[in-house]
JSON list of C-alpha atoms and ligand atoms in Angstrom, two decimals:
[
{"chain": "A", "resi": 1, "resn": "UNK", "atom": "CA", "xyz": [82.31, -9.93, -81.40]},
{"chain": "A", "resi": 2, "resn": "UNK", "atom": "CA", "xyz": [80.73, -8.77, -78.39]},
{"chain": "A", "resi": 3, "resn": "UNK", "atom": "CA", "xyz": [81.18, -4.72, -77.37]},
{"chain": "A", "resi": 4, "resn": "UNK", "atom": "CA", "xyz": [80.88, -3.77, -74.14]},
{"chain": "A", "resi": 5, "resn": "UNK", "atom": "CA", "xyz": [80.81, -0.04, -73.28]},
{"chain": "A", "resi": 6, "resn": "UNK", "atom": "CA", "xyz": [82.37, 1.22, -70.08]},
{"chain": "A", "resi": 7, "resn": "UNK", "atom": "CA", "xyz": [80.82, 4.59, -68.71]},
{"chain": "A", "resi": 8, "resn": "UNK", "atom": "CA", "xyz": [82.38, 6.39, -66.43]},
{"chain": "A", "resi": 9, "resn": "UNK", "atom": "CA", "xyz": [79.54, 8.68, -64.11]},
{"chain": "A", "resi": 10, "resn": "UNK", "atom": "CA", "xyz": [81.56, 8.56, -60.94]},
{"chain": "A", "resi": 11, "resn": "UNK", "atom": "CA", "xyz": [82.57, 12.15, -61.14]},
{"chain": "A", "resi": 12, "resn": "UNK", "atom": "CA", "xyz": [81.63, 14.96, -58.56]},
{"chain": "A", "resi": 13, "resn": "UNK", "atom": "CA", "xyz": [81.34, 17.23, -61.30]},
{"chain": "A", "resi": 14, "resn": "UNK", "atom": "CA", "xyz": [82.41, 20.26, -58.97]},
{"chain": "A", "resi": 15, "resn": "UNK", "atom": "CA", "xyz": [82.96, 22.19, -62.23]},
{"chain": "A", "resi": 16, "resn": "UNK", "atom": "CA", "xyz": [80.11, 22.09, -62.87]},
{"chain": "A", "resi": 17, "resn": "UNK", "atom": "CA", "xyz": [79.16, 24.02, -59.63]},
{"chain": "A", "resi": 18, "resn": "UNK", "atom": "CA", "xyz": [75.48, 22.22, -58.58]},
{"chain": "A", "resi": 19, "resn": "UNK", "atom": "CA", "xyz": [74.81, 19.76, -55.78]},
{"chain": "A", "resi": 20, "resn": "UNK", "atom": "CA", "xyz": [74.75, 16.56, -57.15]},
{"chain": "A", "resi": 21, "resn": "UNK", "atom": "CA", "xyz": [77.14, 14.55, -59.16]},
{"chain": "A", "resi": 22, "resn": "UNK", "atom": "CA", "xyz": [77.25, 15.40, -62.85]},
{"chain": "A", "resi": 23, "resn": "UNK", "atom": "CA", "xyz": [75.86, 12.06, -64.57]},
{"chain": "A", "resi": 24, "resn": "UNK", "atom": "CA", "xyz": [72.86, 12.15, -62.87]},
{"chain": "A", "resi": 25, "resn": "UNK", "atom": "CA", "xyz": [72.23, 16.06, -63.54]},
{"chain": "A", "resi": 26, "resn": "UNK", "atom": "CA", "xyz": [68.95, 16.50, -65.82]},
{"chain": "A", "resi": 27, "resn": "UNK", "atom": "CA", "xyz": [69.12, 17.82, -69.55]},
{"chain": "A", "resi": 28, "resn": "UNK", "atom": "CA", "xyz": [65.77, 18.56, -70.30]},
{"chain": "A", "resi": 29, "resn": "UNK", "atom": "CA", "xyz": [64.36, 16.21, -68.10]},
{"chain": "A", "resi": 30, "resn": "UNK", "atom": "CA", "xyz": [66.40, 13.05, -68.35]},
{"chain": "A", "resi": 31, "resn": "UNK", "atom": "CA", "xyz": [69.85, 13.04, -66.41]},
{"chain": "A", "resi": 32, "resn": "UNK", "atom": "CA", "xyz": [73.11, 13.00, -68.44]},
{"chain": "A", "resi": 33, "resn": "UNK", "atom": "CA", "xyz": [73.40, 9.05, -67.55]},
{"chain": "A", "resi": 34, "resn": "UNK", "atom": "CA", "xyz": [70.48, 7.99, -69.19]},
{"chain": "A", "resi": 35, "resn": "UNK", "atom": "CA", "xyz": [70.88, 9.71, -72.69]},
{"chain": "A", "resi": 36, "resn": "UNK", "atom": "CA", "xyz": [74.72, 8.58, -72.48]},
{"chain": "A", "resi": 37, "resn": "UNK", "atom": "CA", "xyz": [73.33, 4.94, -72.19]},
{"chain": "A", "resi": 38, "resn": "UNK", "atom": "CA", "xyz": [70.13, 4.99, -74.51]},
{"chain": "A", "resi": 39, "resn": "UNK", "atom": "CA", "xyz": [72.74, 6.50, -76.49]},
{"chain": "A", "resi": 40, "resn": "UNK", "atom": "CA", "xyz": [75.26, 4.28, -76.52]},
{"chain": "A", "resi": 41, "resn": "UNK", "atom": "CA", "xyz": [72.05, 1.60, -77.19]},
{"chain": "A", "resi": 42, "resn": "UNK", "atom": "CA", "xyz": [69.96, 3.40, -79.59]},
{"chain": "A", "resi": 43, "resn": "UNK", "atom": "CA", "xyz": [73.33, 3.18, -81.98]},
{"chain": "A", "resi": 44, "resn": "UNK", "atom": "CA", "xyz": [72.84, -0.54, -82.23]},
{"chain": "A", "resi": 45, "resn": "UNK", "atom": "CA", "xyz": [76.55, -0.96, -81.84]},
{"chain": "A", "resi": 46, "resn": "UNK", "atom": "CA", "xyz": [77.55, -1.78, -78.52]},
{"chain": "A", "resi": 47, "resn": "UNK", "atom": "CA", "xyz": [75.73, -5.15, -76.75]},
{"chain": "A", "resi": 48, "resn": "UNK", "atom": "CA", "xyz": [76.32, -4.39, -73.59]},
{"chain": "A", "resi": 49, "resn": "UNK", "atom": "CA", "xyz": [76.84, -1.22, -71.07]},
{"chain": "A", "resi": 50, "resn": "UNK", "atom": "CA", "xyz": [78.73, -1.09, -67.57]},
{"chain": "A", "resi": 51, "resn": "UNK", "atom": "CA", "xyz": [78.29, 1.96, -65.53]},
{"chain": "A", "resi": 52, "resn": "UNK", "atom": "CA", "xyz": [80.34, 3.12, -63.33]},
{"chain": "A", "resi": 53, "resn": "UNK", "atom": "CA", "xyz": [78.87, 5.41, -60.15]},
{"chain": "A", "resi": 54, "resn": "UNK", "atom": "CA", "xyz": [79.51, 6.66, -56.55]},
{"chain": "A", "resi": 55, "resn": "UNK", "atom": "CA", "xyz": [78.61, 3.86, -54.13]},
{"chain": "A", "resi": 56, "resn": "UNK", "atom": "CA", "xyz": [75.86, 6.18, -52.80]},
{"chain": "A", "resi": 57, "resn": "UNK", "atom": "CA", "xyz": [74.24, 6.49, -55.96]},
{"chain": "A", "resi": 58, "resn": "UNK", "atom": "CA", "xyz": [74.47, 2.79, -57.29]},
{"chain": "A", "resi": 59, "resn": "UNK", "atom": "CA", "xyz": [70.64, 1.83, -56.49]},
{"chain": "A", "resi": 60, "resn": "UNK", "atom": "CA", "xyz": [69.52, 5.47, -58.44]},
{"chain": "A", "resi": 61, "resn": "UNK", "atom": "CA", "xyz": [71.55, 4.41, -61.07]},
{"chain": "A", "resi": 62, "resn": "UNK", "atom": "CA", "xyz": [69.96, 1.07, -61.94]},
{"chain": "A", "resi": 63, "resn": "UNK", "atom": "CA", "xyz": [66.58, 2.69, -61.20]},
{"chain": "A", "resi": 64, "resn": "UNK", "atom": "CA", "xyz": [67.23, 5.38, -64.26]},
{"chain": "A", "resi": 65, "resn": "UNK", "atom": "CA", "xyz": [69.45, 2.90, -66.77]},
{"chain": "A", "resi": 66, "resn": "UNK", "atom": "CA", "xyz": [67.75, -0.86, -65.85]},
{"chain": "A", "resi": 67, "resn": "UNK", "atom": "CA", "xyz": [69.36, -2.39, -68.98]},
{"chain": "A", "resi": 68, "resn": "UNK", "atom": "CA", "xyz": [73.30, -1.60, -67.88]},
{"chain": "A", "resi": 69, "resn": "UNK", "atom": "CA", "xyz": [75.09, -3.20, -65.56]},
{"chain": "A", "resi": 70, "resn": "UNK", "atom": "CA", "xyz": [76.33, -0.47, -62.54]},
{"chain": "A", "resi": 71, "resn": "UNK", "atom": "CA", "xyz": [79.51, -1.26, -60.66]},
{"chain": "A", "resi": 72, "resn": "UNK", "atom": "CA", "xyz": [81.01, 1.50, -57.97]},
{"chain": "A", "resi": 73, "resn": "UNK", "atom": "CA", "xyz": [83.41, 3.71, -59.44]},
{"chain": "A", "resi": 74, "resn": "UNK", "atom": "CA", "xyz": [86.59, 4.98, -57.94]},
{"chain": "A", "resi": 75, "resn": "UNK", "atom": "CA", "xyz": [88.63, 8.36, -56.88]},
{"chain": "A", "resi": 76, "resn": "UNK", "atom": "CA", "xyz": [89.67, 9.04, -60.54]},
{"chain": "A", "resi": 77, "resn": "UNK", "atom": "CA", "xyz": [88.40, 8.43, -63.85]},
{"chain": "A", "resi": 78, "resn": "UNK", "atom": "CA", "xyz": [91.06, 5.78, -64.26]},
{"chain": "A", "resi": 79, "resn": "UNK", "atom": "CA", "xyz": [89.75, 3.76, -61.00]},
{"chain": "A", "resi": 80, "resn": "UNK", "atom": "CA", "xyz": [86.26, 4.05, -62.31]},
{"chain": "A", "resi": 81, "resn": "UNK", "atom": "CA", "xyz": [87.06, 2.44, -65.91]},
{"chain": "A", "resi": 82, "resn": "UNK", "atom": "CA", "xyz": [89.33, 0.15, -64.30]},
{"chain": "A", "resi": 83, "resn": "UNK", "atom": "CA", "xyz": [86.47, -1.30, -62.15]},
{"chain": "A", "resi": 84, "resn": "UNK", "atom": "CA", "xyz": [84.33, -1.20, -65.49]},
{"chain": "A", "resi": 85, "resn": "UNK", "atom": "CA", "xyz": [87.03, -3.30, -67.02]},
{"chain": "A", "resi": 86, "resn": "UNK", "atom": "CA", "xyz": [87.30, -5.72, -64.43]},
{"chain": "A", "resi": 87, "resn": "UNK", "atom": "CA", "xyz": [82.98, -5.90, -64.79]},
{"chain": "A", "resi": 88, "resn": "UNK", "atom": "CA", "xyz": [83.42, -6.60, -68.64]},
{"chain": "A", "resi": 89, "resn": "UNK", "atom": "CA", "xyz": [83.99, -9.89, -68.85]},
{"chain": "A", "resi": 90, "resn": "UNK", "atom": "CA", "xyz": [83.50, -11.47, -72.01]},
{"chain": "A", "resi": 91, "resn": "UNK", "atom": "CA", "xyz": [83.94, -8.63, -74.07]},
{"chain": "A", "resi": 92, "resn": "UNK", "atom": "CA", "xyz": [86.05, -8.16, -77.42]},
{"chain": "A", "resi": 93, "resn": "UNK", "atom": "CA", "xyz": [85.85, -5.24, -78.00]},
{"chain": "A", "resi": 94, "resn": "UNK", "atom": "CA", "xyz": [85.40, -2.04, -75.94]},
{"chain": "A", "resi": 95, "resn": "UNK", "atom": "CA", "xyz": [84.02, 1.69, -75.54]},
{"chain": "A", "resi": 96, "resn": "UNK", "atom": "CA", "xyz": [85.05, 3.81, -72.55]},
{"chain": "A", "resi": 97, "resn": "UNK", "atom": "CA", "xyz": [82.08, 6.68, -73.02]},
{"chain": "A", "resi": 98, "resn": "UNK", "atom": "CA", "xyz": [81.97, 9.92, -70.61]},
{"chain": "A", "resi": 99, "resn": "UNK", "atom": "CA", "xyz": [78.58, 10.17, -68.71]},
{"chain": "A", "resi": 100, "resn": "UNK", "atom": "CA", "xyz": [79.37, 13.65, -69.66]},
{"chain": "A", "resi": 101, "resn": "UNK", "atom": "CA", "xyz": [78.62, 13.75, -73.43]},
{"chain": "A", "resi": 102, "resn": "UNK", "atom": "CA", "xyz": [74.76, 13.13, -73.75]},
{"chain": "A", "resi": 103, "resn": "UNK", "atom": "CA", "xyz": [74.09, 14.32, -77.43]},
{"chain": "A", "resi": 104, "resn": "UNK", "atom": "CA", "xyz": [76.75, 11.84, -78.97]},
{"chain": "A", "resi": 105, "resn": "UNK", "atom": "CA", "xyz": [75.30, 10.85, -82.11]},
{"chain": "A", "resi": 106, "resn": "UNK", "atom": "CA", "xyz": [74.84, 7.07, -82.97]},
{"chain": "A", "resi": 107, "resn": "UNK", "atom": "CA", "xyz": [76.42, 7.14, -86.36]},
{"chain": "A", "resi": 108, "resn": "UNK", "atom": "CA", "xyz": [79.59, 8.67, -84.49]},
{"chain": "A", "resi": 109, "resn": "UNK", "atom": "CA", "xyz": [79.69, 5.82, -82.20]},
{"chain": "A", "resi": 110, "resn": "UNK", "atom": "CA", "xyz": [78.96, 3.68, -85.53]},
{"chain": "A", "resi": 111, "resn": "UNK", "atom": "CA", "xyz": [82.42, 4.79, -86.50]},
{"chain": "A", "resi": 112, "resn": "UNK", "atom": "CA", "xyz": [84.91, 3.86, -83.54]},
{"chain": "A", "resi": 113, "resn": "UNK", "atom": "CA", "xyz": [83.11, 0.04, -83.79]},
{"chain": "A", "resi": 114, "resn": "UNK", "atom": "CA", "xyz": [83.69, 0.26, -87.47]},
{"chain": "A", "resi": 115, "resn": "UNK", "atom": "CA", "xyz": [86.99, 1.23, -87.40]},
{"chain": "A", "resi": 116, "resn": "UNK", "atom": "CA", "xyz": [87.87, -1.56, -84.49]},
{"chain": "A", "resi": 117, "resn": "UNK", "atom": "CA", "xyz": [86.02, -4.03, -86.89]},
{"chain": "A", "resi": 118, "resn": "UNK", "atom": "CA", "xyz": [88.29, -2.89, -89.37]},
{"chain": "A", "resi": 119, "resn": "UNK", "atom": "CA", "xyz": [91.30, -4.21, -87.69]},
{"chain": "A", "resi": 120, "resn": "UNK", "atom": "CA", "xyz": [92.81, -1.00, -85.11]},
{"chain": "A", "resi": 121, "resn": "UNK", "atom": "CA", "xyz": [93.56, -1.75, -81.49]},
{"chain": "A", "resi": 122, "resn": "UNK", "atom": "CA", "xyz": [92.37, 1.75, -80.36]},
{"chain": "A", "resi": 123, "resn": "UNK", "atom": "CA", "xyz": [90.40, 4.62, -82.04]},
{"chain": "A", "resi": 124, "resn": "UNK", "atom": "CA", "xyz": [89.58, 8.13, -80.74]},
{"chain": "A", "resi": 125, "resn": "UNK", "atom": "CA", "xyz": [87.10, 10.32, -82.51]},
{"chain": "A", "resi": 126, "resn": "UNK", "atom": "CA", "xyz": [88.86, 13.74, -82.98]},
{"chain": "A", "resi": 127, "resn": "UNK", "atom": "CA", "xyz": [87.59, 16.93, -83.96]},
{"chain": "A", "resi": 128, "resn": "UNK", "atom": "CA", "xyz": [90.07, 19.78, -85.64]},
{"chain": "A", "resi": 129, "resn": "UNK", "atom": "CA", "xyz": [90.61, 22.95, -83.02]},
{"chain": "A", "resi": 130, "resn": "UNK", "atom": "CA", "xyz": [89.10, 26.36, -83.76]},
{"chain": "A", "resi": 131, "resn": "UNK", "atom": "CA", "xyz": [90.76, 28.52, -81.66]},
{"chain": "A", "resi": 132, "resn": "UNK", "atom": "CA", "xyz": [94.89, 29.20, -81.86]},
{"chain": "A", "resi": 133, "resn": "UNK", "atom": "CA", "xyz": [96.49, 27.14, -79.08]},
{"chain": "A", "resi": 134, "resn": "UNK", "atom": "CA", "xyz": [100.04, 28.57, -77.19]},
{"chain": "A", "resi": 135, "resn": "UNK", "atom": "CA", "xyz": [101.85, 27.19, -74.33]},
{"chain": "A", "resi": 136, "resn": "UNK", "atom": "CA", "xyz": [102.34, 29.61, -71.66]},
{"chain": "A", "resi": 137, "resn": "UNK", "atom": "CA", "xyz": [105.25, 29.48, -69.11]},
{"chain": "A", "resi": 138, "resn": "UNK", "atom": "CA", "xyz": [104.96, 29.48, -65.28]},
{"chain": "A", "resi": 139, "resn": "UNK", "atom": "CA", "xyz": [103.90, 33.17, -65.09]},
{"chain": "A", "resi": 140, "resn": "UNK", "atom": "CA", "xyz": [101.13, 33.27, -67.75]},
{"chain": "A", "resi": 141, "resn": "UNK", "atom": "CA", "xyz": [103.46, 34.60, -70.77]},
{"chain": "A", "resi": 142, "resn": "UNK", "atom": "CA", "xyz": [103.43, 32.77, -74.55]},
{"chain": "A", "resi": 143, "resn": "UNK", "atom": "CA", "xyz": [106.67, 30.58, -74.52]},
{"chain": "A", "resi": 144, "resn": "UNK", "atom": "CA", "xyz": [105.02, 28.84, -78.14]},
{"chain": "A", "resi": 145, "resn": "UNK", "atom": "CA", "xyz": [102.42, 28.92, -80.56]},
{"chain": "A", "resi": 146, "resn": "UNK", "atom": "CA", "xyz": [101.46, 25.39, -81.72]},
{"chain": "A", "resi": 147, "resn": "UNK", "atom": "CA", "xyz": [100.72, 24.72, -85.05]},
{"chain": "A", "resi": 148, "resn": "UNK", "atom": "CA", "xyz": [96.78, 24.25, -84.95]},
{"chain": "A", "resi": 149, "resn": "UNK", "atom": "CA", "xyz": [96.60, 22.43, -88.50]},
{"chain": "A", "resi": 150, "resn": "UNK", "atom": "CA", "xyz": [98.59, 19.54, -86.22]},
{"chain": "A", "resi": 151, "resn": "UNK", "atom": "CA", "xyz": [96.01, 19.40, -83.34]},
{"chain": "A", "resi": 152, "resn": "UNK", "atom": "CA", "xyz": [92.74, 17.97, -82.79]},
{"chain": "A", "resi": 153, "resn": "UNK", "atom": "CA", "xyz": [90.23, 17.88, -79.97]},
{"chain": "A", "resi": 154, "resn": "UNK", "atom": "CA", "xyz": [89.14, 14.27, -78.53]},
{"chain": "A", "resi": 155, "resn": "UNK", "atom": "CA", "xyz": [85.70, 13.07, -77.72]},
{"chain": "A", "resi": 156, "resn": "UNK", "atom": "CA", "xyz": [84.37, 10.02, -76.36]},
{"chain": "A", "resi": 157, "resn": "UNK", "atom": "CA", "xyz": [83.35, 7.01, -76.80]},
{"chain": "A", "resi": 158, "resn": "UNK", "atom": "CA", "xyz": [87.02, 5.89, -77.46]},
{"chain": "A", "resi": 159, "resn": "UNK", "atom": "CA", "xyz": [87.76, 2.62, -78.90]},
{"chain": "A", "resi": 160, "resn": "UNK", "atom": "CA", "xyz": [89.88, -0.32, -78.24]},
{"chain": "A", "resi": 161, "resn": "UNK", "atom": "CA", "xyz": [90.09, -4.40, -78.31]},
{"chain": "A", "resi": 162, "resn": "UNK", "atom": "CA", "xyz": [90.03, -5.62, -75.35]},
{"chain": "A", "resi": 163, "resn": "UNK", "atom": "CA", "xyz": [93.41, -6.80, -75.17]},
{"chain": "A", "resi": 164, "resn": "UNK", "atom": "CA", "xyz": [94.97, -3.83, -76.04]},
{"chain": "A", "resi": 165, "resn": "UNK", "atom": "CA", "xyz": [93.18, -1.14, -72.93]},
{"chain": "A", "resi": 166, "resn": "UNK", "atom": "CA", "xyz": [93.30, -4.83, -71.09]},
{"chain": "A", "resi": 167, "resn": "UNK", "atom": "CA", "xyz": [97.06, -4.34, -71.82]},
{"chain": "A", "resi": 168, "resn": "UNK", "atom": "CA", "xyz": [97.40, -0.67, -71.28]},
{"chain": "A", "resi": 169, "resn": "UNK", "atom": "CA", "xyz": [95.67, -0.30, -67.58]},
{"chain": "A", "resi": 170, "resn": "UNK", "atom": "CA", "xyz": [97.98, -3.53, -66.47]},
{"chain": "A", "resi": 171, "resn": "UNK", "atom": "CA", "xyz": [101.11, -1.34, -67.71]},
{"chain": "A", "resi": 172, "resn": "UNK", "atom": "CA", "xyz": [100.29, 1.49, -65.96]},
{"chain": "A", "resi": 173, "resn": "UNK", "atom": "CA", "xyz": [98.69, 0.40, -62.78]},
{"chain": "A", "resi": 174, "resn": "UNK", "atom": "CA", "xyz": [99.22, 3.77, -60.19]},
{"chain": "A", "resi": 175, "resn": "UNK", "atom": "CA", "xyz": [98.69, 6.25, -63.23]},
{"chain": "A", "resi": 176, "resn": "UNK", "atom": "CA", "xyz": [95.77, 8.44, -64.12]},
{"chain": "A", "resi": 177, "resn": "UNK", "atom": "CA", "xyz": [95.16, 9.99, -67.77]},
{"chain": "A", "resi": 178, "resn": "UNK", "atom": "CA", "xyz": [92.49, 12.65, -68.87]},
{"chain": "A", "resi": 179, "resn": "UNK", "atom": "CA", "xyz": [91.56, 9.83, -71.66]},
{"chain": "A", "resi": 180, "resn": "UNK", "atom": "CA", "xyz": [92.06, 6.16, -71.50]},
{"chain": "A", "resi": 181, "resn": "UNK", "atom": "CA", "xyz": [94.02, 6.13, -75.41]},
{"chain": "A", "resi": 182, "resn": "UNK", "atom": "CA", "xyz": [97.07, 8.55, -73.84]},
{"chain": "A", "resi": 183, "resn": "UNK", "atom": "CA", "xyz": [97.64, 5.21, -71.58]},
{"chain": "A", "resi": 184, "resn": "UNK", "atom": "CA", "xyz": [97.89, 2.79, -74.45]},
{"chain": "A", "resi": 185, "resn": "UNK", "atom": "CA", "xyz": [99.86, 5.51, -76.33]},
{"chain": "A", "resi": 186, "resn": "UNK", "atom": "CA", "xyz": [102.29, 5.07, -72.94]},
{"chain": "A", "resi": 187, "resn": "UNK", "atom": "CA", "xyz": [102.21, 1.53, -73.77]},
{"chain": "A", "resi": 188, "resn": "UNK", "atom": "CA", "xyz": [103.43, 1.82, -77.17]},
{"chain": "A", "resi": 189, "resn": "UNK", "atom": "CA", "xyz": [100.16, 1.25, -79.00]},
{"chain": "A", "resi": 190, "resn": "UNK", "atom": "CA", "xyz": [98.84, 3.07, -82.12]},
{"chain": "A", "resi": 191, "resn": "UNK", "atom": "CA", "xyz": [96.05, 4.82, -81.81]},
{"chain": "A", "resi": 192, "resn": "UNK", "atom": "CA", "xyz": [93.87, 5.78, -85.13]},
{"chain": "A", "resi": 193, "resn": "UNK", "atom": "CA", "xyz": [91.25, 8.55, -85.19]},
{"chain": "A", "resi": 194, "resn": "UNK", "atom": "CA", "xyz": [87.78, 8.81, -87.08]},
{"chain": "A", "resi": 195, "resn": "UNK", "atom": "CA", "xyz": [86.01, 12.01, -87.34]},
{"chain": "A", "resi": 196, "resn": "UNK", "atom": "CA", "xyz": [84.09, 13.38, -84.19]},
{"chain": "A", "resi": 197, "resn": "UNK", "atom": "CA", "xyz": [81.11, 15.28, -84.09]},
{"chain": "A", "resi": 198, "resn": "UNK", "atom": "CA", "xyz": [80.31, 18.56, -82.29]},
{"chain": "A", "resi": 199, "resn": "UNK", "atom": "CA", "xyz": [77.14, 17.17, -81.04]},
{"chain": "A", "resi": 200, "resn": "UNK", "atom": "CA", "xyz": [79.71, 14.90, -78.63]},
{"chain": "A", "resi": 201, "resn": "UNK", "atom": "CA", "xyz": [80.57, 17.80, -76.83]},
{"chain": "A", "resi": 202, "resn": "UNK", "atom": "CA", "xyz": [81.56, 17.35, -73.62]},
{"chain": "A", "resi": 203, "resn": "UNK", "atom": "CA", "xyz": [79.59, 18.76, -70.17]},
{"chain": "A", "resi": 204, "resn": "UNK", "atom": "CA", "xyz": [81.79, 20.50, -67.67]},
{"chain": "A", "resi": 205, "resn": "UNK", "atom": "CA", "xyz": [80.64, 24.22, -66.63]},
{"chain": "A", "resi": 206, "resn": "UNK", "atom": "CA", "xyz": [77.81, 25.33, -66.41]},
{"chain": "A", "resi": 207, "resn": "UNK", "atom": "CA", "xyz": [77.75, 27.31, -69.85]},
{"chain": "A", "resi": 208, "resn": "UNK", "atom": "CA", "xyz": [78.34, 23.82, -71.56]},
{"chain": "A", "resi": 209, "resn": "UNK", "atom": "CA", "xyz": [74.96, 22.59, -70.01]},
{"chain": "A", "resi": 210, "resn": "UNK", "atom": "CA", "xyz": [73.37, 25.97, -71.04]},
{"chain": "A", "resi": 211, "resn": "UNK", "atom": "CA", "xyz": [74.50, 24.71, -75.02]},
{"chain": "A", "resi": 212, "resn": "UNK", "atom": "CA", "xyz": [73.17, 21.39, -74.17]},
{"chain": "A", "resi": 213, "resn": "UNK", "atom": "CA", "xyz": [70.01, 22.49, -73.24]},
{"chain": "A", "resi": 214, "resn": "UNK", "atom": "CA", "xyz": [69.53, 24.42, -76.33]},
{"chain": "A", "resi": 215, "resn": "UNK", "atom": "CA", "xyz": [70.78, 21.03, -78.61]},
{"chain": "A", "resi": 216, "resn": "UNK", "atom": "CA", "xyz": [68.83, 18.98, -76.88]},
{"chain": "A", "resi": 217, "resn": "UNK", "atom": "CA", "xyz": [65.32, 20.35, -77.64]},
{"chain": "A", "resi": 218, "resn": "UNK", "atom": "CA", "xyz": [66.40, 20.50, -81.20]},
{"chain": "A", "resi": 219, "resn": "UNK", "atom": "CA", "xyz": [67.34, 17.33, -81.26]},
{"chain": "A", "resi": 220, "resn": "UNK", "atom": "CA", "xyz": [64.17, 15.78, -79.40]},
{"chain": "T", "resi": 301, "resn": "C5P", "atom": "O1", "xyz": [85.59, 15.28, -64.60]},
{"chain": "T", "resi": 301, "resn": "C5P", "atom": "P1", "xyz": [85.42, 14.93, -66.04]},
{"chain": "T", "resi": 301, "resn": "C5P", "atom": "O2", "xyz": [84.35, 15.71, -66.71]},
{"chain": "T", "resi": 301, "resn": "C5P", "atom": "O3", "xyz": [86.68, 14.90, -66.82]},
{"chain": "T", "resi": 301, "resn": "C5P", "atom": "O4", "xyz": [84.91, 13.43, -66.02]},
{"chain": "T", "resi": 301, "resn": "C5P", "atom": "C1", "xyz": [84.69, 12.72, -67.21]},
{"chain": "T", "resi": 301, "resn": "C5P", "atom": "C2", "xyz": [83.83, 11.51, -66.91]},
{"chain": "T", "resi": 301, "resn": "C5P", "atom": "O5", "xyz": [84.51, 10.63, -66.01]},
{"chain": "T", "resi": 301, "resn": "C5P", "atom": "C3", "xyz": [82.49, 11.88, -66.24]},
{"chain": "T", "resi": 301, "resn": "C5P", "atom": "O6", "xyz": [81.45, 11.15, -66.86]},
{"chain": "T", "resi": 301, "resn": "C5P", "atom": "C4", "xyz": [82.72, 11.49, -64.79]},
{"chain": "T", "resi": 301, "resn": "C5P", "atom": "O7", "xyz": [81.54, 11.11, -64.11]},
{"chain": "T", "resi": 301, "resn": "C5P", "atom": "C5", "xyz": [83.69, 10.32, -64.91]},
{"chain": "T", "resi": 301, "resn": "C5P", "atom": "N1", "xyz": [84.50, 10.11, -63.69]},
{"chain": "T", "resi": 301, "resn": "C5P", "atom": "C6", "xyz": [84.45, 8.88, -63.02]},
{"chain": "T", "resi": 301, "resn": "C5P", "atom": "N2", "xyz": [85.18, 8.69, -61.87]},
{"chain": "T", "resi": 301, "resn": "C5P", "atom": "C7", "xyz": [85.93, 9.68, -61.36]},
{"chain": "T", "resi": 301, "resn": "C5P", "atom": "C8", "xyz": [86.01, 10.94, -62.04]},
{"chain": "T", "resi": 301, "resn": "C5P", "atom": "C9", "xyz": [85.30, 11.12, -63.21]},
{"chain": "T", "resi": 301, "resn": "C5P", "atom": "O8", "xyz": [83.75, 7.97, -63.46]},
{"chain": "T", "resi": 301, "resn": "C5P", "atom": "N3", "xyz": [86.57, 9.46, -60.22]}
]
């Protein structure tokens, strides 16, 4: 079964508050695209890797990853993975992976494949929530605690057959989701979960890169 992994770097990353669009900021010297694809390659579970960029940026892309393919990305994650999709071509099964999440370990990306091969349409890998979560109303007060043993934070890459994210992008084809398993949960599918790893943390401020800086030299 081939596995093709999608990876969205088509971001501004304004969050993140410096000049240049956050995949192809450096972590200790290498930008966050090319440790999310040596990454995703170094596992030894994905065949292929489609990345998806500002047009701008699509000849400095294949300069720093020469082994993925790099397709222009679009206004919102959803158009960018989309436009990966539509690049993916013979693949069976595949990983939508965030530029944005450098450190993800191999054996964690070892897991979502497993778990596909193992017969689910789409697997997130989830970590469970530290901090006590409450919904807030309109004006900032607590309307409801949530119960936190119930909850679990989601990482990337997430996991699906073809057919089924195939399936979910055609069902929803003007909508945008923060992860690409809430659309085929839209679409009716089940979605499984294998355990995450803090080392797939996600890059948005500033303060995350400061953490990532400090992981990355130890983990060279
Ligand atoms: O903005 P956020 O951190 O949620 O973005 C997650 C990932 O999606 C990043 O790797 C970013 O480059 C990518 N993205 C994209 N196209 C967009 C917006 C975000 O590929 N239009």
């Amino acid at each position: 079964m081939t596995v093709v992994a999608l990876v969205p770097a088509a971001g501004q990353g304004t969050r993140l508050g410096l000049n240049r669009p956050k995949a192809f900021v450096t972590l200790q010297g290498r930008s966050l695209l090319e440790r999310a694809v040596d990454g995703l390659f170094a596992s030894g579970a994905v065949d292929e890797v489609v990345v998806m960029v500002p047009a701008d940026l699509v000849d400095d892309a294949r300069a720093l990853v020469p082994r993925a393919r790099v397709v222009v990305g679009g206004a919102e994650r959803t158009d960018s993975v989309r436009a990966g999709l539509a690049a993916a071509g013979d693949a069976d099964l595949v990983l939508v992976h965030d530029a944005a999440r450098p450190l993800t370990p191999g054996p964690m990306i070892h897991r979502v494949v497993a778990a596909l091969r193992e017969g689910a349409s789409a697997v997130i890998p989830v970590l469970p929530v530290a901090d006590t979560i409450k919904r807030v109303d309109a004006g900032g007060a607590v309307a409801a605690t949530v119960d936190r043993a119930d909850l679990r934070a989601v990482q990337t890459p997430q996991g699906f057959t073809a057919q089924a994210l195939r399936a979910a992008y055609d069902a929803a084809p003007n909508e945008s989701a923060t992860d690409d398993a809430g659309l085929v949960e839209r679409a009716g599918g089940t979605v499984a979960t294998v355990t995450g790893d803090p080392l797939a943390m996600k890059i948005t401020t500033a303060f995350d890169l400061r953490i990532a800086e400090v992981l990355a030299q130890e983990h060279k």
